[in-house]
PDB file of C-alpha atoms in Angstrom:
ATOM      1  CA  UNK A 128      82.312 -50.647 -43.184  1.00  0.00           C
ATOM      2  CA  UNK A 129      86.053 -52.005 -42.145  1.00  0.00           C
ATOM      3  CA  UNK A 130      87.276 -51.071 -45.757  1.00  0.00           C
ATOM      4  CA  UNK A 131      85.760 -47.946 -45.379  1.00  0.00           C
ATOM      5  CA  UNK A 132      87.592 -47.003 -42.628  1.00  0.00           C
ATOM      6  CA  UNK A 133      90.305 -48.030 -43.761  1.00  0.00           C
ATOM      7  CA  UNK A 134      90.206 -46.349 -46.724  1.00  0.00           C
ATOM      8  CA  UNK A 135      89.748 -42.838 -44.667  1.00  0.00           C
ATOM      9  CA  UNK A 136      92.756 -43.970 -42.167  1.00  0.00           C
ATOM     10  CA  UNK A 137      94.939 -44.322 -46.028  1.00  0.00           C
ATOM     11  CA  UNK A 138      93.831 -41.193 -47.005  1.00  0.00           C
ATOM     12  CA  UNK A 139      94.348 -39.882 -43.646  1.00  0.00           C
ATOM     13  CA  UNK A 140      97.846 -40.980 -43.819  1.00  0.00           C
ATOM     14  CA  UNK A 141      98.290 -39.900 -47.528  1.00  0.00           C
ATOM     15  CA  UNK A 142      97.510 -36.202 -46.559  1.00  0.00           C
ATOM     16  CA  UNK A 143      99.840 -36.397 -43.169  1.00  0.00           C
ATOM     17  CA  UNK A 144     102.790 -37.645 -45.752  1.00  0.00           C
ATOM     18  CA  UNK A 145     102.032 -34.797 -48.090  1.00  0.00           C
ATOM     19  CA  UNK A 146     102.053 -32.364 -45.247  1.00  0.00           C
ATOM     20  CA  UNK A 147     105.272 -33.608 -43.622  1.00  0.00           C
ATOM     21  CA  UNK A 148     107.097 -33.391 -47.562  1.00  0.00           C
ATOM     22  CA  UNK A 149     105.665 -29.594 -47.636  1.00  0.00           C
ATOM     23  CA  UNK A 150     107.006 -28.640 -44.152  1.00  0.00           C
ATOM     24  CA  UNK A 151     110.270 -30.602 -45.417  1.00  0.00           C
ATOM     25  CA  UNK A 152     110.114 -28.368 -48.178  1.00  0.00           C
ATOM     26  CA  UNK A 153     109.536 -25.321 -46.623  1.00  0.00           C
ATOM     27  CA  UNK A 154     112.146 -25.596 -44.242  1.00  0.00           C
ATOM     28  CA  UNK A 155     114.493 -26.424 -46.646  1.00  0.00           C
ATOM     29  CA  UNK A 156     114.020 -23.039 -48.653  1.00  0.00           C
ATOM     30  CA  UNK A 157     113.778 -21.171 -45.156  1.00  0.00           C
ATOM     31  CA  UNK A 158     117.333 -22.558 -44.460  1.00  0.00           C
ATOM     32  CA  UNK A 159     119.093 -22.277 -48.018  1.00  0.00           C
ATOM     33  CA  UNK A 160     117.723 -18.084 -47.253  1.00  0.00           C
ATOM     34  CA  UNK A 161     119.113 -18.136 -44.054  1.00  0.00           C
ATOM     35  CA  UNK A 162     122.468 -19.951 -44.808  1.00  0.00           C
ATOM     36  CA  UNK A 163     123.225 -18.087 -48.467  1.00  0.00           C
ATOM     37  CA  UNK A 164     126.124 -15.549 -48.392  1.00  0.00           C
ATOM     38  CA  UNK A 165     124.136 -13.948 -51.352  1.00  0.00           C
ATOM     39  CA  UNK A 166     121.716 -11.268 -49.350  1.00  0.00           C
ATOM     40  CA  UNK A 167     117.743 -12.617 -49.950  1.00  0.00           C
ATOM     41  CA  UNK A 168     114.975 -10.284 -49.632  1.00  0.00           C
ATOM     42  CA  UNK A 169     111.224 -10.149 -50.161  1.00  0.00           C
ATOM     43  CA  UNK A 170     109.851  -7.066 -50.765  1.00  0.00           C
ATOM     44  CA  UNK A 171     106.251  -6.119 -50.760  1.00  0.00           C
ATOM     45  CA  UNK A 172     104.778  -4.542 -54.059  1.00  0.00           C
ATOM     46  CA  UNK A 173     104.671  -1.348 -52.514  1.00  0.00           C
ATOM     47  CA  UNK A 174     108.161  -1.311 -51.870  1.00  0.00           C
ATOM     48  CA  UNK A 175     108.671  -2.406 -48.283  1.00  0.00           C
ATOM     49  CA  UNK A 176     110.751  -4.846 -46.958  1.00  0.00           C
ATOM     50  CA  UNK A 177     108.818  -8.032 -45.656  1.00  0.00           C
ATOM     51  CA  UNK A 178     111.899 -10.148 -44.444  1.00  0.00           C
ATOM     52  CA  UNK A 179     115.458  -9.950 -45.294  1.00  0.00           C
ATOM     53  CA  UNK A 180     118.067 -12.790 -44.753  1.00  0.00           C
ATOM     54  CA  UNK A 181     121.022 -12.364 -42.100  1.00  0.00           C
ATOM     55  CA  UNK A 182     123.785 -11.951 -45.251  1.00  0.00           C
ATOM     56  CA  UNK A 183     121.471  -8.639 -46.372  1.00  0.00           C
ATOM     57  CA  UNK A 184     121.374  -7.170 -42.936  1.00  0.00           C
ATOM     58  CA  UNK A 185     125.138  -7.265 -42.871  1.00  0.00           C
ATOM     59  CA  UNK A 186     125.745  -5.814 -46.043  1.00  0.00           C
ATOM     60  CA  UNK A 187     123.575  -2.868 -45.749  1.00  0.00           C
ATOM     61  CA  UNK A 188     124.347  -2.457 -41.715  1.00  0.00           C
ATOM     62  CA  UNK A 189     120.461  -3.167 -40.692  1.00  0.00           C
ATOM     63  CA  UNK A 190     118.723  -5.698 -38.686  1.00  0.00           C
ATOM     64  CA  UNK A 191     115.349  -6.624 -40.638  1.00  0.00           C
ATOM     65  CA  UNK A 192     113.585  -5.317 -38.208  1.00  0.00           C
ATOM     66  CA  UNK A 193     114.997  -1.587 -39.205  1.00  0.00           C
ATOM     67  CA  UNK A 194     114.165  -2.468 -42.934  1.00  0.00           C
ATOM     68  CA  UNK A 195     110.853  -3.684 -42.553  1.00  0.00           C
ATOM     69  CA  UNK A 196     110.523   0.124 -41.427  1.00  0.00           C
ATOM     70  CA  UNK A 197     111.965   1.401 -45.030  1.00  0.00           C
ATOM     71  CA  UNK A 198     111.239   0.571 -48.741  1.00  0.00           C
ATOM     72  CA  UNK A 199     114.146  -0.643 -51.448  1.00  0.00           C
ATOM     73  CA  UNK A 200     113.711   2.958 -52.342  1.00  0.00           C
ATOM     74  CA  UNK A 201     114.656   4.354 -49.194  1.00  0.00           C
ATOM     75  CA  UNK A 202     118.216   2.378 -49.292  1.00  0.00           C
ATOM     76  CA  UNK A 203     118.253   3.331 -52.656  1.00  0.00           C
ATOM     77  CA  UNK A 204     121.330   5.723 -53.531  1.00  0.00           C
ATOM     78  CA  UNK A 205     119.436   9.081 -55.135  1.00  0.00           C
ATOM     79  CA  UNK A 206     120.832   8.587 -58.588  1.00  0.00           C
ATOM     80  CA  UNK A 207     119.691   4.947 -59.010  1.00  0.00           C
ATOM     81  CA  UNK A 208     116.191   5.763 -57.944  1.00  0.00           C
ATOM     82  CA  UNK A 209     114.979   6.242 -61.301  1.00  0.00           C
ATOM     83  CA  UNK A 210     116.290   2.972 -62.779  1.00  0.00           C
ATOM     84  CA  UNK A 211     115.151   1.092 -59.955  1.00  0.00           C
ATOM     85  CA  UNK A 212     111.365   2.816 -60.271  1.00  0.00           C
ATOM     86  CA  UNK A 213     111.279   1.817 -63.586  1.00  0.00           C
ATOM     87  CA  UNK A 214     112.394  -1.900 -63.017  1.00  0.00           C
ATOM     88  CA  UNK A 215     110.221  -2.750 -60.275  1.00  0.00           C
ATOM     89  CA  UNK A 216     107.059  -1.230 -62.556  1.00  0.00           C
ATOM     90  CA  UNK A 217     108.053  -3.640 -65.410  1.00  0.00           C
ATOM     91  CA  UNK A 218     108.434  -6.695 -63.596  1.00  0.00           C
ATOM     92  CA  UNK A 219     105.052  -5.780 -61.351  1.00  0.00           C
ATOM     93  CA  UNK A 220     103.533  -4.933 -64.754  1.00  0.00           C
ATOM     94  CA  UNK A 221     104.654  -8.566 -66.456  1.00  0.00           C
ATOM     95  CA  UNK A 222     107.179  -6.597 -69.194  1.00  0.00           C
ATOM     96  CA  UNK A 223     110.118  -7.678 -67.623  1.00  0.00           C
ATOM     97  CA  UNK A 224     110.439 -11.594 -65.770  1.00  0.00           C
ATOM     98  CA  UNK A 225     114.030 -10.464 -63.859  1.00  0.00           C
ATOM     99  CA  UNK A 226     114.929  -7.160 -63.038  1.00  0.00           C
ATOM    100  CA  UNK A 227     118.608  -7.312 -62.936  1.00  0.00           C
ATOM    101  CA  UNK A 228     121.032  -4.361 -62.409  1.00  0.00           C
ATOM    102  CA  UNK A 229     124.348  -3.936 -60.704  1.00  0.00           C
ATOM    103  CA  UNK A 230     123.308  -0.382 -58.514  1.00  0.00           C
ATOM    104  CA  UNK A 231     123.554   1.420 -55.241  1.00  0.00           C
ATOM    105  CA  UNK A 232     122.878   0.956 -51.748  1.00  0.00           C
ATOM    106  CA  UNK A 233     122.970   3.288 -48.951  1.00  0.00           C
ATOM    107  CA  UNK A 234     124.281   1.509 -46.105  1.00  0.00           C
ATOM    108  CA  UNK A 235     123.072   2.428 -42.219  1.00  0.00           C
ATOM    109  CA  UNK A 236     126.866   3.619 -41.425  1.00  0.00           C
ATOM    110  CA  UNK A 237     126.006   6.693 -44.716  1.00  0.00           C
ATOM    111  CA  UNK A 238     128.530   4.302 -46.686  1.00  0.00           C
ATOM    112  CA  UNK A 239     127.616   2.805 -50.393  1.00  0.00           C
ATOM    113  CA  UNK A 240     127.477  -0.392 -51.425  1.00  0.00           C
ATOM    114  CA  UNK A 241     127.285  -1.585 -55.156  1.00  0.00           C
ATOM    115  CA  UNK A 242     125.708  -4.893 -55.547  1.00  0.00           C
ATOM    116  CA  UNK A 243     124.476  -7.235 -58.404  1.00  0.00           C
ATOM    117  CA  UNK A 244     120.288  -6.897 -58.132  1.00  0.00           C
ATOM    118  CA  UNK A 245     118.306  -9.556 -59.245  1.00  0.00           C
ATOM    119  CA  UNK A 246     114.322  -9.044 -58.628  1.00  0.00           C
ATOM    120  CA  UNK A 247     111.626 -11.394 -59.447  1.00  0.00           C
ATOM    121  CA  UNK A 248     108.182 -10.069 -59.302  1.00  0.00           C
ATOM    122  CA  UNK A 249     105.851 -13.134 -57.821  1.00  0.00           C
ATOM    123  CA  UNK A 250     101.982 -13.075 -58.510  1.00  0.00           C
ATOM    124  CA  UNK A 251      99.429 -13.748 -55.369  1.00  0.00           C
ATOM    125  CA  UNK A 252      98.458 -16.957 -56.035  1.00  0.00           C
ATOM    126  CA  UNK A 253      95.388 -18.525 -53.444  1.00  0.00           C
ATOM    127  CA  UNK A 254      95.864 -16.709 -50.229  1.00  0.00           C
ATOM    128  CA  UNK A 255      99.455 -15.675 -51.047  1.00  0.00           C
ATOM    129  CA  UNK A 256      99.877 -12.075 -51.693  1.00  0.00           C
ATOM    130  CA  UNK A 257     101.978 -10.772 -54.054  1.00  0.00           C
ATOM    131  CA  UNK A 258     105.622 -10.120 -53.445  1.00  0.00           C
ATOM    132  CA  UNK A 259     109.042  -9.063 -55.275  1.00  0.00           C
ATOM    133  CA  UNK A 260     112.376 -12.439 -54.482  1.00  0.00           C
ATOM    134  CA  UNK A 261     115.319 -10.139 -54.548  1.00  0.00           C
ATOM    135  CA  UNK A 262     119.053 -11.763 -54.233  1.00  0.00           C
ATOM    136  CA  UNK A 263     121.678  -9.274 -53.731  1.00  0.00           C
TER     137      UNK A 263
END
């Protein structure tokens, strides 16, 4: 009965350790995305903004509260629309792994920014939904 108990306080133990090393682990991403000069977004598979690093808000002029109201679309200059439509459908659609392309932005100010796009389509997996990594 002792070892028995023992056994669950190990495995007890065992799971605490591999929770602590995936908080660890989370936190670390969380803070490389916060501390990156490169802007970090993940975007929705419909398009809309789900979070959006501090670097990203100051190079298109909004807080992420203001572009979890709009879609990559949206901030997309008119011209580039077409490109980036097409991108997104082939990475969603498994054609394409990276969608990179140097494009347009429309900033909050009505000024344009070009930047270097590189989008990532990631599957749901478990009770993650599906979502787009975007560094900018």
């Amino acid at each position: 009965m002792e070892t028995r108990g023992w056994l669950s306080c190990f495995d007890l133990s065992e799971q605490k350790c591999a929770e602590e090393a995936l908080r660890a682990s989370e936190e670390r991403r969380s803070k490389l995305a916060e501390n990156s000069s490169a802007g970090i977004a993940l975007v929705a598979p419909d398009g809309r903004f789900i979070a959006a690093n501090l670097a990203l808000q100051e190079m298109l002029g909004y807080t992420e509260n203001e572009l979890r109201g709009r879609t990559l679309l949206d901030i997309t200059h008119e011209e580039d629309r077409g490109a980036t439509e097409t991108g997104i459908a082939e990475a969603y659609n498994g054609r394409r792994r990276v969608y990179r392309v140097e494009k347009r932005y429309l900033r909050k100010d009505a000024g344009i920014m070009w930047a270097d796009v590189s989008l990532v389509f990631v599957p749901a997996n478990g009770s993650n939904a599906a979502f787009f990594s975007a560094v900018i």
